[in-house]
């Protein structure tokens, strides 16, 4: 897939309000390229379903995941070993780094098999991500609703984005301090979706 480059995205939206700072590129990859990436990732990533602890209770995560990067990652009492970048993931990382003008050393991959797979509200604010984490999130496959809500002030309007095939979402500045984000379950018929969130993780 070495010929793949982002196609000077046109559908770019920036939302900056109430200490939220995000940028969304709808057409970061062409549809053809995005479909190619979906097929590659679905087939080649060693996806796993993990048990995690939520409020002391052991549950199976409602999606498949895989962690790549130069350092291991611990969350909800689950440790994900570091995994060496494949040339294809390295290529995606470089494309995103060039566009975002940021370096990343790790990536959490999520596979939402259907509408029952989801990610609960959270912020990517672990200590190992540093003070103001810069998160770059690529989406391939079926469109899913991504919702951001303010952590404390319920009167602040939520932000909702349909994350489409081949799109890139950047979350910047203090976003993770003040806002939660998640992918809600849906009853709608949705195609499988793969998401990659590139981050900079500081070694412990
Ligand atoms: O699937 C998504 O778009 C969200 C992923 C996410 O928030 C995360 O990996 O921390
Ligand atoms: Fe997240």
Short mmCIF file of C-alpha atoms and ligand atoms in Angstrom, two decimals:
data_model
loop_
_atom_site.label_atom_id
_atom_site.label_comp_id
_atom_site.label_asym_id
_atom_site.label_seq_id
_atom_site.Cartn_x
_atom_site.Cartn_y
_atom_site.Cartn_z
CA UNK A 1 0.00 0.00 0.00
CA UNK A 2 3.00 2.23 -0.41
CA UNK A 3 1.38 4.55 -2.95
CA UNK A 4 -1.26 5.72 -0.48
CA UNK A 5 -1.27 9.35 0.47
CA UNK A 6 -3.98 11.53 1.89
CA UNK A 7 -5.68 13.49 -0.84
CA UNK A 8 -5.43 17.08 0.38
CA UNK A 9 -8.64 16.81 2.36
CA UNK A 10 -11.37 19.31 1.61
CA UNK A 11 -14.09 18.35 4.09
CA UNK A 12 -12.30 19.78 7.11
CA UNK A 13 -14.26 20.94 10.16
CA UNK A 14 -12.81 22.54 13.28
CA UNK A 15 -14.72 22.81 16.55
CA UNK A 16 -13.26 25.04 19.23
CA UNK A 17 -15.51 25.90 22.14
CA UNK A 18 -15.76 25.37 25.90
CA UNK A 19 -12.16 24.12 25.93
CA UNK A 20 -12.90 21.56 23.23
CA UNK A 21 -10.40 21.61 20.39
CA UNK A 22 -10.96 19.11 17.60
CA UNK A 23 -10.47 18.91 13.86
CA UNK A 24 -12.28 16.49 11.58
CA UNK A 25 -11.25 15.59 8.02
CA UNK A 26 -14.02 13.67 6.37
CA UNK A 27 -12.05 12.68 3.27
CA UNK A 28 -8.56 12.14 4.63
CA UNK A 29 -8.34 8.97 2.51
CA UNK A 30 -10.20 8.30 -0.72
CA UNK A 31 -12.91 5.66 -0.48
CA UNK A 32 -10.87 3.17 -2.50
CA UNK A 33 -7.80 3.57 -0.28
CA UNK A 34 -9.90 3.46 2.89
CA UNK A 35 -11.52 0.20 1.76
CA UNK A 36 -8.06 -1.25 1.12
CA UNK A 37 -6.92 -0.30 4.59
CA UNK A 38 -10.03 -1.81 6.15
CA UNK A 39 -9.44 -5.14 4.38
CA UNK A 40 -5.78 -5.20 5.38
CA UNK A 41 -6.42 -4.35 9.03
CA UNK A 42 -9.39 -6.71 9.41
CA UNK A 43 -7.34 -9.63 8.09
CA UNK A 44 -3.87 -8.98 9.45
CA UNK A 45 -4.17 -7.45 12.91
CA UNK A 46 -4.12 -10.03 15.75
CA UNK A 47 -7.42 -8.82 17.21
CA UNK A 48 -8.30 -9.90 20.72
CA UNK A 49 -11.24 -9.58 23.06
CA UNK A 50 -10.10 -8.53 26.52
CA UNK A 51 -11.53 -8.79 30.00
CA UNK A 52 -11.46 -5.49 31.84
CA UNK A 53 -12.58 -4.28 35.26
CA UNK A 54 -15.23 -1.59 35.45
CA UNK A 55 -16.01 -0.49 39.01
CA UNK A 56 -14.53 -3.72 40.35
CA UNK A 57 -16.56 -5.91 38.00
CA UNK A 58 -14.92 -8.11 35.39
CA UNK A 59 -16.48 -7.71 31.95
CA UNK A 60 -15.60 -8.64 28.37
CA UNK A 61 -14.89 -5.53 26.34
CA UNK A 62 -17.64 -4.89 23.76
CA UNK A 63 -15.21 -4.71 20.81
CA UNK A 64 -11.92 -6.22 19.65
CA UNK A 65 -8.66 -4.41 20.27
CA UNK A 66 -4.94 -4.50 19.61
CA UNK A 67 -2.12 -2.30 20.86
CA UNK A 68 0.95 -1.36 18.83
CA UNK A 69 3.82 0.77 19.88
CA UNK A 70 7.13 1.20 21.52
CA UNK A 71 5.79 0.87 25.08
CA UNK A 72 3.26 -1.38 26.83
CA UNK A 73 -0.08 0.01 27.93
CA UNK A 74 -2.03 -0.65 31.14
CA UNK A 75 -5.65 0.34 31.65
CA UNK A 76 -8.54 -1.10 33.65
CA UNK A 77 -6.05 -3.59 35.20
CA UNK A 78 -5.28 -5.03 31.78
CA UNK A 79 -1.75 -4.80 30.35
CA UNK A 80 -1.31 -4.79 26.61
CA UNK A 81 2.21 -5.74 25.53
CA UNK A 82 4.11 -3.54 23.11
CA UNK A 83 4.00 -4.86 19.56
CA UNK A 84 6.37 -4.00 16.76
CA UNK A 85 4.86 -1.77 14.04
CA UNK A 86 4.11 -3.62 10.81
CA UNK A 87 5.35 -1.75 7.70
CA UNK A 88 1.73 -0.94 6.87
CA UNK A 89 0.96 0.51 10.31
CA UNK A 90 4.22 2.42 10.19
CA UNK A 91 3.08 3.86 6.85
CA UNK A 92 -0.26 4.96 8.28
CA UNK A 93 1.53 6.47 11.28
CA UNK A 94 3.88 8.46 9.02
CA UNK A 95 1.01 9.78 6.89
CA UNK A 96 -0.85 10.96 10.00
CA UNK A 97 2.32 12.39 11.56
CA UNK A 98 3.05 14.44 8.44
CA UNK A 99 -0.45 15.84 8.32
CA UNK A 100 -0.79 16.52 12.05
CA UNK A 101 2.81 17.69 12.51
CA UNK A 102 3.02 15.50 15.63
CA UNK A 103 4.99 12.40 16.52
CA UNK A 104 3.25 9.25 17.74
CA UNK A 105 4.81 6.17 19.35
CA UNK A 106 1.72 4.07 20.01
CA UNK A 107 -1.64 3.14 18.61
CA UNK A 108 -4.76 1.52 20.02
CA UNK A 109 -6.77 -0.26 17.36
CA UNK A 110 -10.48 -0.92 17.91
CA UNK A 111 -12.71 -3.22 15.88
CA UNK A 112 -16.47 -2.61 16.20
CA UNK A 113 -17.99 -5.73 14.65
CA UNK A 114 -21.59 -4.44 14.67
CA UNK A 115 -23.89 -1.94 16.39
CA UNK A 116 -23.65 -3.82 19.68
CA UNK A 117 -19.94 -3.10 19.88
CA UNK A 118 -19.20 0.24 21.50
CA UNK A 119 -16.88 2.34 23.61
CA UNK A 120 -18.19 3.94 26.80
CA UNK A 121 -17.63 7.61 27.65
CA UNK A 122 -14.04 8.22 28.72
CA UNK A 123 -11.22 10.66 28.21
CA UNK A 124 -7.76 9.72 27.06
CA UNK A 125 -6.20 11.36 30.08
CA UNK A 126 -3.97 8.72 31.65
CA UNK A 127 -0.75 10.06 33.14
CA UNK A 128 1.35 8.20 30.55
CA UNK A 129 -0.26 10.31 27.79
CA UNK A 130 1.21 13.52 29.22
CA UNK A 131 -0.39 16.86 30.04
CA UNK A 132 -2.34 17.70 26.89
CA UNK A 133 -2.58 14.49 24.85
CA UNK A 134 -2.74 14.97 21.09
CA UNK A 135 -4.81 12.07 19.74
CA UNK A 136 -5.17 11.29 16.05
CA UNK A 137 -8.02 8.92 15.22
CA UNK A 138 -8.45 7.20 11.85
CA UNK A 139 -11.65 5.43 10.89
CA UNK A 140 -12.20 2.75 8.26
CA UNK A 141 -15.37 0.86 7.33
CA UNK A 142 -18.89 1.56 8.59
CA UNK A 143 -19.85 5.01 9.82
CA UNK A 144 -20.38 5.33 13.59
CA UNK A 145 -21.66 8.12 15.80
CA UNK A 146 -18.92 9.68 17.95
CA UNK A 147 -20.20 11.78 20.85
CA UNK A 148 -18.30 14.30 22.95
CA UNK A 149 -19.82 15.60 26.17
CA UNK A 150 -18.52 18.02 28.75
CA UNK A 151 -17.28 16.31 31.93
CA UNK A 152 -19.10 18.53 34.43
CA UNK A 153 -21.40 21.11 32.88
CA UNK A 154 -24.53 19.36 31.59
CA UNK A 155 -25.81 22.63 30.07
CA UNK A 156 -23.01 22.59 27.50
CA UNK A 157 -24.24 21.12 24.26
CA UNK A 158 -22.78 17.76 23.17
CA UNK A 159 -20.80 17.49 19.94
CA UNK A 160 -21.68 14.61 17.63
CA UNK A 161 -19.76 13.55 14.55
CA UNK A 162 -20.47 10.66 12.21
CA UNK A 163 -16.99 9.24 11.78
CA UNK A 164 -16.90 8.01 8.21
CA UNK A 165 -14.74 5.66 6.13
CA UNK A 166 -11.27 7.15 5.61
CA UNK A 167 -11.77 10.06 8.01
CA UNK A 168 -9.30 11.55 10.47
CA UNK A 169 -10.22 13.17 13.78
CA UNK A 170 -7.69 15.14 15.81
CA UNK A 171 -8.26 15.87 19.50
CA UNK A 172 -5.95 18.56 20.84
CA UNK A 173 -5.01 20.98 23.64
CA UNK A 174 -7.07 20.58 26.81
CA UNK A 175 -9.88 18.55 25.23
CA UNK A 176 -9.17 15.46 27.37
CA UNK A 177 -9.31 17.49 30.62
CA UNK A 178 -12.80 18.83 30.07
CA UNK A 179 -14.55 16.45 27.69
CA UNK A 180 -15.50 12.78 27.49
CA UNK A 181 -15.96 10.90 24.25
CA UNK A 182 -17.41 7.56 23.21
CA UNK A 183 -19.02 5.44 20.52
CA UNK A 184 -22.56 4.51 21.64
CA UNK A 185 -24.24 1.24 20.75
CA UNK A 186 -26.80 1.51 17.97
CA UNK A 187 -29.84 -0.50 16.85
CA UNK A 188 -29.24 0.68 13.29
CA UNK A 189 -27.76 -1.67 10.75
CA UNK A 190 -24.07 -0.66 10.67
CA UNK A 191 -21.11 -2.12 8.84
CA UNK A 192 -18.03 -3.26 10.78
CA UNK A 193 -15.69 -0.40 11.65
CA UNK A 194 -11.99 -0.21 12.47
CA UNK A 195 -10.54 2.73 14.36
CA UNK A 196 -6.90 3.56 15.09
CA UNK A 197 -5.99 6.11 17.73
CA UNK A 198 -2.39 7.26 17.50
CA UNK A 199 -0.92 8.72 20.68
CA UNK A 200 2.35 9.65 22.30
CA UNK A 201 2.79 7.42 25.36
CA UNK A 202 5.53 8.29 27.85
CA UNK A 203 7.39 5.23 29.18
CA UNK A 204 6.73 4.64 32.91
O1 LIG B 1 -13.57 4.38 17.97
C1 LIG B 1 -13.40 5.57 18.18
O2 LIG B 1 -13.59 6.43 17.33
C2 LIG B 1 -12.97 6.03 19.56
C3 LIG B 1 -11.73 5.38 20.03
C4 LIG B 1 -11.24 5.94 21.33
O3 LIG B 1 -11.81 6.83 21.88
C5 LIG B 1 -10.02 5.40 21.94
O4 LIG B 1 -9.41 4.46 21.40
O5 LIG B 1 -9.62 5.92 22.99
FE1 LIG B 2 -10.59 7.67 23.47
#
